[in-house]
XYZ file of C-alpha atoms in Angstrom:
597
model
C 59.772 -76.627 -113.784
C 57.838 -73.734 -115.346
C 55.147 -74.026 -112.706
C 57.718 -73.704 -109.955
C 59.266 -70.646 -111.618
C 55.890 -69.007 -112.057
C 54.976 -69.776 -108.428
C 58.290 -68.280 -107.230
C 57.767 -65.209 -109.392
C 54.234 -64.780 -108.107
C 55.436 -65.184 -104.540
C 58.134 -62.525 -105.011
C 55.641 -60.151 -106.693
C 53.134 -60.665 -103.886
C 55.804 -60.070 -101.270
C 56.867 -56.854 -103.021
C 53.281 -55.599 -103.215
C 52.766 -56.461 -99.534
C 55.924 -54.570 -98.507
C 54.969 -51.571 -100.673
C 51.453 -51.457 -99.282
C 52.755 -51.768 -95.733
C 55.150 -48.863 -96.337
C 52.389 -46.666 -97.729
C 50.053 -47.766 -94.943
C 52.616 -46.917 -92.283
C 53.373 -43.589 -93.977
C 49.734 -42.526 -93.798
C 49.261 -43.859 -90.305
C 52.310 -41.974 -89.054
C 51.262 -38.395 -89.803
C 48.545 -36.900 -92.028
C 49.968 -33.482 -91.182
C 53.467 -34.626 -92.087
C 52.349 -35.838 -95.527
C 50.590 -32.532 -96.142
C 53.499 -30.368 -94.975
C 56.163 -32.287 -96.882
C 54.128 -32.164 -100.075
C 53.495 -28.446 -99.674
C 57.138 -27.575 -98.999
C 58.485 -29.668 -101.854
C 55.981 -28.538 -104.489
C 55.603 -24.780 -104.454
C 54.278 -23.534 -101.126
C 57.742 -22.637 -99.864
C 57.477 -19.746 -102.338
C 53.711 -19.270 -102.116
C 53.059 -20.914 -105.501
C 49.606 -22.490 -104.958
C 49.092 -23.173 -108.655
C 52.154 -25.418 -108.769
C 50.973 -27.313 -105.686
C 47.515 -27.781 -107.202
C 49.109 -29.278 -110.312
C 51.119 -31.658 -108.134
C 47.946 -32.796 -106.324
C 46.207 -33.480 -109.649
C 49.121 -35.546 -110.941
C 49.376 -37.527 -107.731
C 45.621 -38.229 -107.807
C 45.953 -39.542 -111.359
C 48.816 -41.828 -110.348
C 46.917 -43.139 -107.315
C 43.747 -43.858 -109.324
C 45.756 -45.655 -111.968
C 47.655 -47.721 -109.380
C 44.483 -48.615 -107.463
C 42.475 -49.137 -110.667
C 40.000 -46.655 -109.241
C 39.224 -44.706 -112.399
C 36.193 -42.481 -112.801
C 35.013 -43.989 -116.069
C 36.816 -43.404 -119.368
C 37.371 -40.575 -121.798
C 33.845 -40.912 -123.175
C 31.802 -41.318 -120.031
C 32.174 -40.293 -116.376
C 31.308 -42.903 -113.752
C 31.450 -41.625 -110.207
C 32.892 -43.869 -107.504
C 33.027 -43.399 -103.764
C 35.545 -44.799 -101.312
C 33.790 -46.998 -98.755
C 34.929 -48.820 -95.629
C 34.772 -52.132 -97.451
C 37.678 -51.243 -99.768
C 39.914 -49.773 -97.078
C 42.221 -52.762 -97.185
C 44.718 -50.395 -98.792
C 45.234 -47.092 -97.022
C 46.096 -45.387 -100.287
C 42.366 -44.856 -100.655
C 42.583 -42.470 -97.694
C 45.490 -40.743 -99.379
C 43.272 -40.368 -102.447
C 40.697 -38.386 -100.472
C 43.403 -36.350 -98.721
C 44.820 -35.254 -102.080
C 41.327 -34.314 -103.252
C 40.956 -32.028 -100.243
C 44.425 -30.542 -100.723
C 43.765 -29.851 -104.392
C 40.549 -27.990 -103.599
C 42.242 -26.046 -100.772
C 45.229 -25.016 -102.919
C 42.889 -23.816 -105.672
C 41.018 -21.721 -103.087
C 44.269 -20.133 -101.884
C 45.282 -19.405 -105.482
C 41.934 -17.670 -106.052
C 42.441 -15.733 -102.825
C 45.619 -14.228 -104.248
C 43.884 -13.358 -107.505
C 40.801 -11.947 -105.747
C 42.779 -8.845 -104.742
C 42.472 -7.545 -108.301
C 39.390 -9.535 -109.412
C 36.749 -9.508 -106.625
C 34.387 -11.816 -108.527
C 36.784 -14.710 -107.932
C 35.870 -14.671 -104.256
C 32.696 -16.652 -105.018
C 34.751 -19.359 -106.699
C 37.121 -19.285 -103.711
C 34.291 -20.059 -101.279
C 33.058 -22.850 -103.549
C 36.499 -24.516 -103.540
C 36.783 -24.203 -99.763
C 33.395 -25.894 -99.346
C 34.624 -28.686 -101.638
C 37.764 -29.095 -99.499
C 35.639 -29.306 -96.321
C 33.424 -31.937 -97.978
C 36.459 -34.121 -98.768
C 37.780 -33.607 -95.236
C 34.429 -34.747 -93.798
C 34.612 -37.882 -95.935
C 38.181 -38.516 -94.746
C 37.093 -38.140 -91.103
C 34.140 -40.509 -91.637
C 36.333 -43.197 -93.204
C 38.939 -42.859 -90.451
C 36.312 -43.864 -87.890
C 36.703 -47.417 -89.183
C 38.327 -50.025 -86.938
C 41.046 -50.487 -89.545
C 42.540 -47.051 -88.737
C 44.539 -46.407 -85.585
C 43.643 -43.772 -82.961
C 46.369 -41.319 -83.941
C 45.168 -41.135 -87.555
C 41.595 -40.620 -86.332
C 42.687 -37.626 -84.248
C 44.670 -36.173 -87.116
C 41.698 -36.533 -89.462
C 39.493 -34.699 -86.942
C 42.063 -31.896 -86.596
C 42.406 -31.596 -90.375
C 38.622 -31.398 -90.739
C 38.404 -28.730 -88.005
C 41.174 -26.688 -89.638
C 39.481 -26.544 -93.059
C 36.099 -25.851 -91.453
C 37.606 -22.968 -89.510
C 39.085 -21.501 -92.683
C 35.728 -21.696 -94.470
C 33.896 -20.023 -91.557
C 36.669 -17.435 -91.365
C 36.123 -16.446 -94.999
C 32.366 -16.269 -94.380
C 33.148 -14.009 -91.370
C 31.283 -16.353 -89.052
C 33.669 -15.550 -86.212
C 32.164 -17.662 -83.459
C 31.938 -20.853 -85.553
C 35.436 -20.238 -86.942
C 36.894 -19.776 -83.442
C 35.256 -23.000 -82.219
C 36.697 -24.952 -85.160
C 40.176 -23.464 -84.713
C 40.079 -24.134 -80.968
C 39.161 -27.782 -81.610
C 42.028 -28.101 -84.088
C 44.447 -26.439 -81.666
C 43.419 -28.696 -78.772
C 43.930 -31.884 -80.797
C 47.364 -30.834 -82.059
C 48.473 -29.797 -78.552
C 47.484 -33.213 -77.171
C 49.285 -34.976 -80.020
C 52.391 -32.852 -79.386
C 52.422 -33.877 -75.730
C 51.931 -37.551 -76.546
C 54.920 -38.064 -78.878
C 58.620 -37.339 -79.080
C 60.068 -33.852 -79.465
C 60.892 -34.383 -83.141
C 57.289 -35.269 -83.943
C 55.968 -32.521 -81.663
C 57.712 -29.779 -83.674
C 55.289 -30.208 -86.576
C 52.222 -30.040 -84.313
C 53.520 -26.969 -82.471
C 54.119 -25.170 -85.754
C 50.503 -25.714 -86.769
C 49.359 -24.460 -83.344
C 51.383 -21.258 -83.849
C 49.765 -20.800 -87.269
C 46.276 -21.132 -85.812
C 46.715 -18.890 -82.744
C 46.539 -15.523 -84.581
C 43.342 -16.643 -86.326
C 41.775 -17.488 -82.972
C 42.692 -14.101 -81.494
C 41.372 -12.334 -84.595
C 38.056 -14.126 -84.285
C 37.932 -13.241 -80.575
C 38.528 -9.583 -81.374
C 35.681 -9.549 -83.900
C 33.388 -11.231 -81.396
C 34.082 -8.433 -78.892
C 37.254 -9.263 -76.972
C 39.179 -5.966 -77.075
C 42.218 -7.452 -75.320
C 42.804 -9.681 -78.337
C 43.986 -6.717 -80.371
C 47.064 -6.249 -78.186
C 47.869 -9.954 -78.420
C 47.536 -9.818 -82.204
C 49.947 -6.903 -82.329
C 52.460 -8.747 -80.173
C 52.171 -11.872 -82.358
C 52.716 -9.777 -85.464
C 55.763 -8.039 -84.013
C 57.343 -11.202 -82.590
C 56.956 -13.155 -85.802
C 58.022 -10.280 -88.025
C 54.722 -10.205 -89.885
C 51.922 -12.690 -90.456
C 51.446 -14.886 -93.474
C 48.664 -16.736 -95.178
C 44.993 -16.364 -94.370
C 45.330 -13.717 -91.674
C 47.963 -11.419 -93.176
C 45.808 -8.979 -95.144
C 42.960 -9.019 -92.624
C 45.278 -8.235 -89.708
C 46.987 -5.380 -91.562
C 43.585 -3.951 -92.490
C 42.412 -4.325 -88.876
C 45.476 -2.494 -87.510
C 45.018 0.314 -90.015
C 41.319 0.538 -89.193
C 41.989 0.645 -85.433
C 44.599 3.345 -85.804
C 42.292 5.294 -88.098
C 39.633 5.298 -85.369
C 42.188 6.540 -82.853
C 43.464 9.093 -85.355
C 40.027 10.687 -85.522
C 40.613 12.022 -81.993
C 44.176 13.195 -82.708
C 44.317 16.801 -83.877
C 47.798 18.068 -82.984
C 51.311 17.018 -82.034
C 53.919 18.720 -79.844
C 57.630 18.683 -80.619
C 60.397 20.763 -79.055
C 57.998 23.119 -77.332
C 55.832 23.841 -80.364
C 52.385 22.437 -81.057
C 51.321 21.971 -84.676
C 47.975 20.725 -86.011
C 47.866 17.415 -87.876
C 45.130 17.331 -90.518
C 46.405 14.545 -92.797
C 44.986 11.117 -91.897
C 48.012 9.170 -93.122
C 50.278 11.247 -90.894
C 47.974 10.731 -87.911
C 47.988 6.969 -88.390
C 51.782 6.926 -88.671
C 52.302 9.004 -85.523
C 49.910 6.808 -83.538
C 51.771 3.642 -84.521
C 55.223 5.152 -84.010
C 55.508 4.222 -80.334
C 54.373 0.628 -80.979
C 56.878 0.202 -83.792
C 59.739 1.578 -81.707
C 58.806 -0.733 -78.818
C 58.728 -3.683 -81.205
C 62.236 -2.841 -82.441
C 63.533 -2.803 -78.878
C 61.885 -6.175 -78.148
C 63.049 -7.832 -81.386
C 64.614 -11.213 -80.707
C 67.204 -11.215 -83.497
C 68.964 -8.853 -85.879
C 67.012 -10.019 -88.920
C 63.662 -9.174 -87.324
C 65.012 -5.849 -86.081
C 66.253 -4.947 -89.563
C 62.870 -5.788 -91.094
C 61.050 -3.644 -88.522
C 63.400 -0.725 -89.180
C 62.695 -0.967 -92.912
C 58.945 -1.128 -92.293
C 59.055 1.965 -90.058
C 61.154 3.900 -92.591
C 58.757 2.954 -95.377
C 55.746 4.215 -93.404
C 57.635 7.418 -92.560
C 58.434 8.059 -96.230
C 54.750 7.641 -97.113
C 53.768 10.139 -94.422
C 56.369 12.666 -95.653
C 55.108 12.244 -99.204
C 51.552 12.940 -98.023
C 52.739 16.190 -96.391
C 54.581 17.221 -99.559
C 51.491 16.668 -101.662
C 49.517 18.841 -99.263
C 51.882 21.773 -99.750
C 50.581 24.187 -102.376
C 52.771 26.578 -104.389
C 51.670 29.631 -102.418
C 52.258 27.768 -99.149
C 55.777 26.789 -100.256
C 56.628 30.447 -100.691
C 55.465 31.217 -97.167
C 57.380 28.288 -95.667
C 60.727 29.944 -96.395
C 59.609 33.346 -95.166
C 59.326 34.430 -91.550
C 55.903 34.698 -89.963
C 55.749 38.092 -88.378
C 58.436 38.756 -85.816
C 58.486 35.255 -84.383
C 60.918 33.866 -86.973
C 58.986 30.579 -87.189
C 58.217 28.580 -90.290
C 54.670 27.580 -91.158
C 52.950 24.740 -89.324
C 52.907 22.440 -92.336
C 56.640 22.993 -92.896
C 57.362 22.370 -89.214
C 55.375 19.126 -89.401
C 57.462 18.160 -92.433
C 60.624 18.880 -90.420
C 59.332 16.702 -87.570
C 58.662 13.744 -89.867
C 62.062 14.197 -91.516
C 63.646 14.208 -88.062
C 61.918 10.891 -87.289
C 63.126 9.397 -90.576
C 66.735 10.479 -90.102
C 66.792 9.422 -86.434
C 65.420 6.000 -87.364
C 68.038 5.627 -90.104
C 70.763 6.502 -87.573
C 69.456 3.884 -85.124
C 69.310 1.268 -87.869
C 72.890 1.933 -88.968
C 74.047 1.921 -85.352
C 72.368 -1.455 -84.829
C 74.129 -2.805 -87.916
C 77.421 -1.385 -86.624
C 77.004 -3.197 -83.306
C 76.422 -6.510 -85.054
C 79.528 -5.926 -87.201
C 81.579 -5.131 -84.103
C 80.529 -8.455 -82.615
C 81.601 -10.133 -85.837
C 84.997 -8.413 -85.603
C 85.487 -9.847 -82.122
C 84.825 -13.333 -83.508
C 87.037 -12.781 -86.534
C 89.566 -15.489 -85.698
C 86.929 -18.187 -85.486
C 85.301 -17.041 -88.716
C 88.620 -17.261 -90.529
C 89.007 -20.819 -89.391
C 85.562 -21.621 -90.742
C 86.503 -20.159 -94.125
C 83.740 -17.524 -94.072
C 84.015 -13.895 -95.125
C 85.071 -11.886 -92.092
C 83.900 -8.433 -91.113
C 86.332 -5.603 -91.829
C 86.795 -2.177 -90.214
C 86.062 -0.622 -93.625
C 82.466 -1.862 -93.373
C 82.005 0.039 -90.125
C 83.631 3.178 -91.542
C 81.011 3.267 -94.292
C 78.167 2.989 -91.763
C 79.540 5.825 -89.644
C 79.954 7.976 -92.763
C 76.229 7.535 -93.456
C 75.380 8.373 -89.823
C 77.442 11.573 -89.974
C 75.718 12.564 -93.212
C 72.313 12.074 -91.536
C 73.405 14.275 -88.631
C 74.416 17.027 -91.067
C 70.938 16.856 -92.605
C 69.378 17.150 -89.136
C 71.140 20.456 -88.495
C 69.691 21.852 -91.740
C 66.014 21.176 -90.970
C 63.819 24.267 -91.481
C 62.644 25.769 -88.211
C 65.558 24.444 -86.129
C 68.386 26.680 -87.316
C 68.037 28.965 -84.291
C 67.431 26.188 -81.758
C 70.794 26.361 -79.980
C 70.116 23.386 -77.700
C 69.202 21.212 -80.675
C 72.271 22.288 -82.628
C 74.557 21.652 -79.657
C 73.004 18.240 -79.051
C 73.532 17.246 -82.683
C 77.102 18.585 -82.433
C 77.844 16.309 -79.476
C 76.364 13.316 -81.277
C 78.512 14.152 -84.283
C 81.626 14.121 -82.093
C 80.683 10.708 -80.683
C 80.279 9.136 -84.117
C 83.404 10.895 -85.418
C 85.350 9.325 -82.554
C 84.097 5.846 -83.482
C 84.764 6.477 -87.158
C 88.380 7.528 -86.407
C 88.791 4.473 -84.199
C 87.882 2.059 -86.979
C 89.976 3.955 -89.538
C 92.899 3.464 -87.129
C 92.029 -0.232 -86.912
C 92.189 -0.495 -90.687
C 95.664 1.122 -90.658
C 96.796 -1.334 -87.993
C 95.896 -4.219 -90.291
C 98.318 -2.913 -92.947
C 101.019 -2.081 -90.337
C 100.875 1.687 -90.726
C 101.709 2.346 -87.105
C 102.285 6.106 -87.244
C 98.973 6.870 -88.968
C 97.091 4.606 -86.558
C 98.682 6.281 -83.526
C 97.710 9.752 -84.791
C 94.128 8.615 -85.314
C 93.971 7.116 -81.818
C 95.004 10.504 -80.457
C 92.249 12.096 -82.513
C 89.748 9.653 -80.986
C 90.813 10.678 -77.486
C 90.450 14.336 -78.467
C 86.873 13.842 -79.717
C 85.964 11.779 -76.669
C 87.346 14.441 -74.334
C 85.264 17.133 -76.054
C 82.142 15.006 -75.650
C 82.749 14.465 -71.948
C 83.451 18.148 -71.314
C 80.326 19.343 -73.130
C 77.857 16.610 -72.190
C 76.669 18.264 -68.945
C 73.069 19.258 -69.791
C 72.653 16.629 -72.521
C 73.334 13.492 -70.485
C 69.832 12.089 -71.018
C 69.885 12.580 -74.793
C 73.306 10.908 -75.050
C 72.299 7.773 -73.137
C 71.196 6.004 -76.317
C 74.582 6.621 -77.983
C 77.608 4.315 -77.653
C 79.526 4.832 -74.412
C 82.490 7.168 -74.915
C 84.243 6.029 -71.723
C 84.403 2.455 -73.017
C 85.924 3.783 -76.217
C 88.581 5.705 -74.275
C 89.511 2.572 -72.317
C 89.720 0.538 -75.507
C 91.846 3.171 -77.268
C 94.347 3.315 -74.400
C 94.721 -0.454 -74.536
C 95.068 -0.395 -78.317
C 97.782 2.305 -78.105
C 99.973 0.134 -75.880
C 99.515 -2.906 -78.090
C 100.204 -0.707 -81.133
C 103.498 0.536 -79.708
C 104.559 -3.003 -78.866
C 103.651 -4.222 -82.344
C 105.585 -1.344 -83.927
C 108.731 -2.181 -81.890
C 108.502 -5.864 -82.794
C 107.970 -4.999 -86.436
C 111.044 -2.717 -86.407
C 113.169 -5.510 -84.906
C 111.938 -7.910 -87.534
C 112.914 -5.443 -90.256
C 116.474 -5.116 -88.848
C 116.820 -8.870 -88.746
C 115.646 -9.311 -92.301
C 118.020 -6.606 -93.546
C 121.232 -8.502 -92.643
C 123.886 -8.493 -95.438
C 123.721 -12.238 -95.832
C 120.026 -12.196 -96.720
C 119.217 -8.888 -98.369
C 118.920 -8.714 -102.099
C 119.228 -5.119 -103.321
C 118.047 -5.813 -106.859
C 121.480 -5.691 -108.489
C 122.388 -8.403 -111.011
C 125.077 -10.935 -110.162
C 127.683 -9.211 -112.364
C 127.590 -6.109 -110.132
C 127.829 -7.766 -106.716
C 130.714 -10.221 -106.993
C 132.359 -8.589 -103.959
C 129.310 -9.141 -101.660
C 128.068 -12.474 -100.332
C 124.295 -12.801 -100.577
C 121.869 -15.715 -100.228
C 119.835 -15.351 -103.375
C 117.426 -18.259 -104.058
C 116.648 -16.795 -107.486
C 120.088 -17.893 -108.762
C 118.833 -21.464 -109.038
C 115.449 -20.496 -110.500
C 114.324 -19.671 -114.003
C 114.194 -15.941 -113.200
C 117.888 -15.563 -112.415
C 119.333 -12.024 -112.738
C 122.906 -12.195 -114.099
C 123.272 -8.938 -116.036
C 121.107 -6.008 -117.041
C 119.514 -6.866 -120.338
C 119.019 -5.009 -122.494
C 121.921 -2.846 -121.327
C 121.243 0.714 -120.333
C 122.114 3.767 -122.405
C 125.572 5.393 -121.893
C 126.788 8.870 -123.006
C 129.220 8.915 -125.978
C 130.898 11.860 -127.924
C 129.008 12.905 -131.012
C 130.315 14.318 -134.381
C 131.322 18.028 -133.990
C 129.478 20.819 -135.818
C 131.558 23.741 -137.349
C 130.179 27.261 -137.682
C 132.199 29.869 -139.838
C 131.851 32.976 -137.702
C 134.921 34.871 -139.130
C 133.528 35.224 -142.653
C 131.504 38.261 -141.765
C 134.629 40.108 -140.602
C 136.984 39.408 -143.628
C 137.837 42.276 -146.052
C 138.314 40.993 -149.608
C 140.769 42.760 -152.111
C 139.372 44.878 -155.032
C 138.891 43.076 -158.360
C 137.655 45.887 -160.674
C 140.746 45.858 -162.887
C 140.350 42.221 -163.588
C 136.687 42.368 -164.496
C 135.833 43.249 -168.207
C 133.879 46.447 -168.559
C 130.398 46.146 -169.809
C 129.686 47.104 -173.433
C 127.788 50.305 -174.233
C 124.205 49.837 -174.823
C 121.767 51.602 -177.166
C 121.171 52.011 -180.961
C 124.674 53.413 -181.769
C 126.345 50.491 -180.171
C 124.102 48.158 -182.056
C 124.991 49.688 -185.439
C 128.671 49.741 -184.651
C 128.461 46.134 -183.719
C 126.924 45.247 -187.055
C 129.627 46.934 -189.084
C 132.455 45.693 -186.972
C 133.397 48.972 -185.352
C 134.729 48.734 -181.896
C 135.389 51.443 -179.423
């Protein structure tokens, strides 16, 4: 009986181990890249925490060695062991080597982050990358066994090529790095074409990660056209990450610096000013590329990030100009130069950069306003979804900021007497005032203030009419602004709907004010003569009488004032009053002896 139980238990244990091994075997044979990516995303790399991922790899290696009984000696002595083809009956041995490579790679990436402040760590970084490549070579060699399927062999080759390319990239061996990356890219592209779309997504993501590295290597080899492709990749993706990020930013800055060496002046509004500050030169050279990237941005998030990047660079350039201004130069900036009435060149350059900053801020706020307007059009659907809806008040705030920026533009030094510039800014101000009034009217409509909304709609039409009448010579400069004619059409439609809503609302008020339904606030004791449907009479808040009762006037106790006393003449009383005794020494003596007068 015991033998049968032990045999059954052993059979169940063996079956469980077989199922577990088959699951692990199938997991590894499915996707090496999938195992790597899932581990990275779940253990720190989603936030760029390479140290956390390295700790995870170490713990998983310890668990695998303990499970496989593949320990490297004991606490007193190290005994090295190598994975050979003979022990590949369990594919967890391949996972053991993969985790070794990942641990070395994550340590290298951690050192790469720290090497920005401690350059000596770069030597340790290269050592860890070489260790990762060594483990990847061992993984590729073991995967050549007949026990491993063809897909896993290809993935092992691609993984090996990827780590080799990264090592050569850090050594700045551009040709060898490009060959390794190209091999990796080719394998992943073939794997993506061979499997379903769900599996192909992972391969295509790795191909997109590798492509900028390949173009960077090509540029360093001598392919000048690769620089434009790198710029486009950077702008489309909203910035690069990982291995290439810092190198690409440094390359762009270096390229612009070379171009800036030939740039000596800039022309704006008919005046040419010299540009001697390198940071300003680099900014002005990249301005056109940044503006083109904003126009080509695929979504609002990318566009917002590019706007912020451009504004940040502009602020740095303005700060560089401010630092270049000396106290004696500042005094001359506010004074006229001769009879020309012009400010100094350095102050005019400062005004130009400030104009770029304010114009970019206006474009950014206008882009945000357009996205909010789209959200307002989809407001009904958003309410059904239970999400926070856009409100006209949000747009009013944006247009307030735009109008403030336009006021600052009119106050730029050197442009006070430029009548065309002032008139152009005035027309733009009218356009944004019209849109601001429109959305203020929309906010009044929401609270059923029909009269105020109608007045504001009329104000919108007034502003729009002034823009159309004065836009003659400034048609080209107003093309980028919102279309005023569309606003006029929309306002006319809104006015009719507003009037209809006001009439309906007035009818509703008359209906609700019928004597049988209106409650005027009086308690029941004061309205016995009037029939009224008052649901509060059957509730706990019933109003029967005023309590406490109100104050009422009552007569108070009278006050008497004797005003006749001052006018009464009293009778004389001298004859009834005893005369006063004589005073002095004689009277005293007479008083002693009893003599009386």
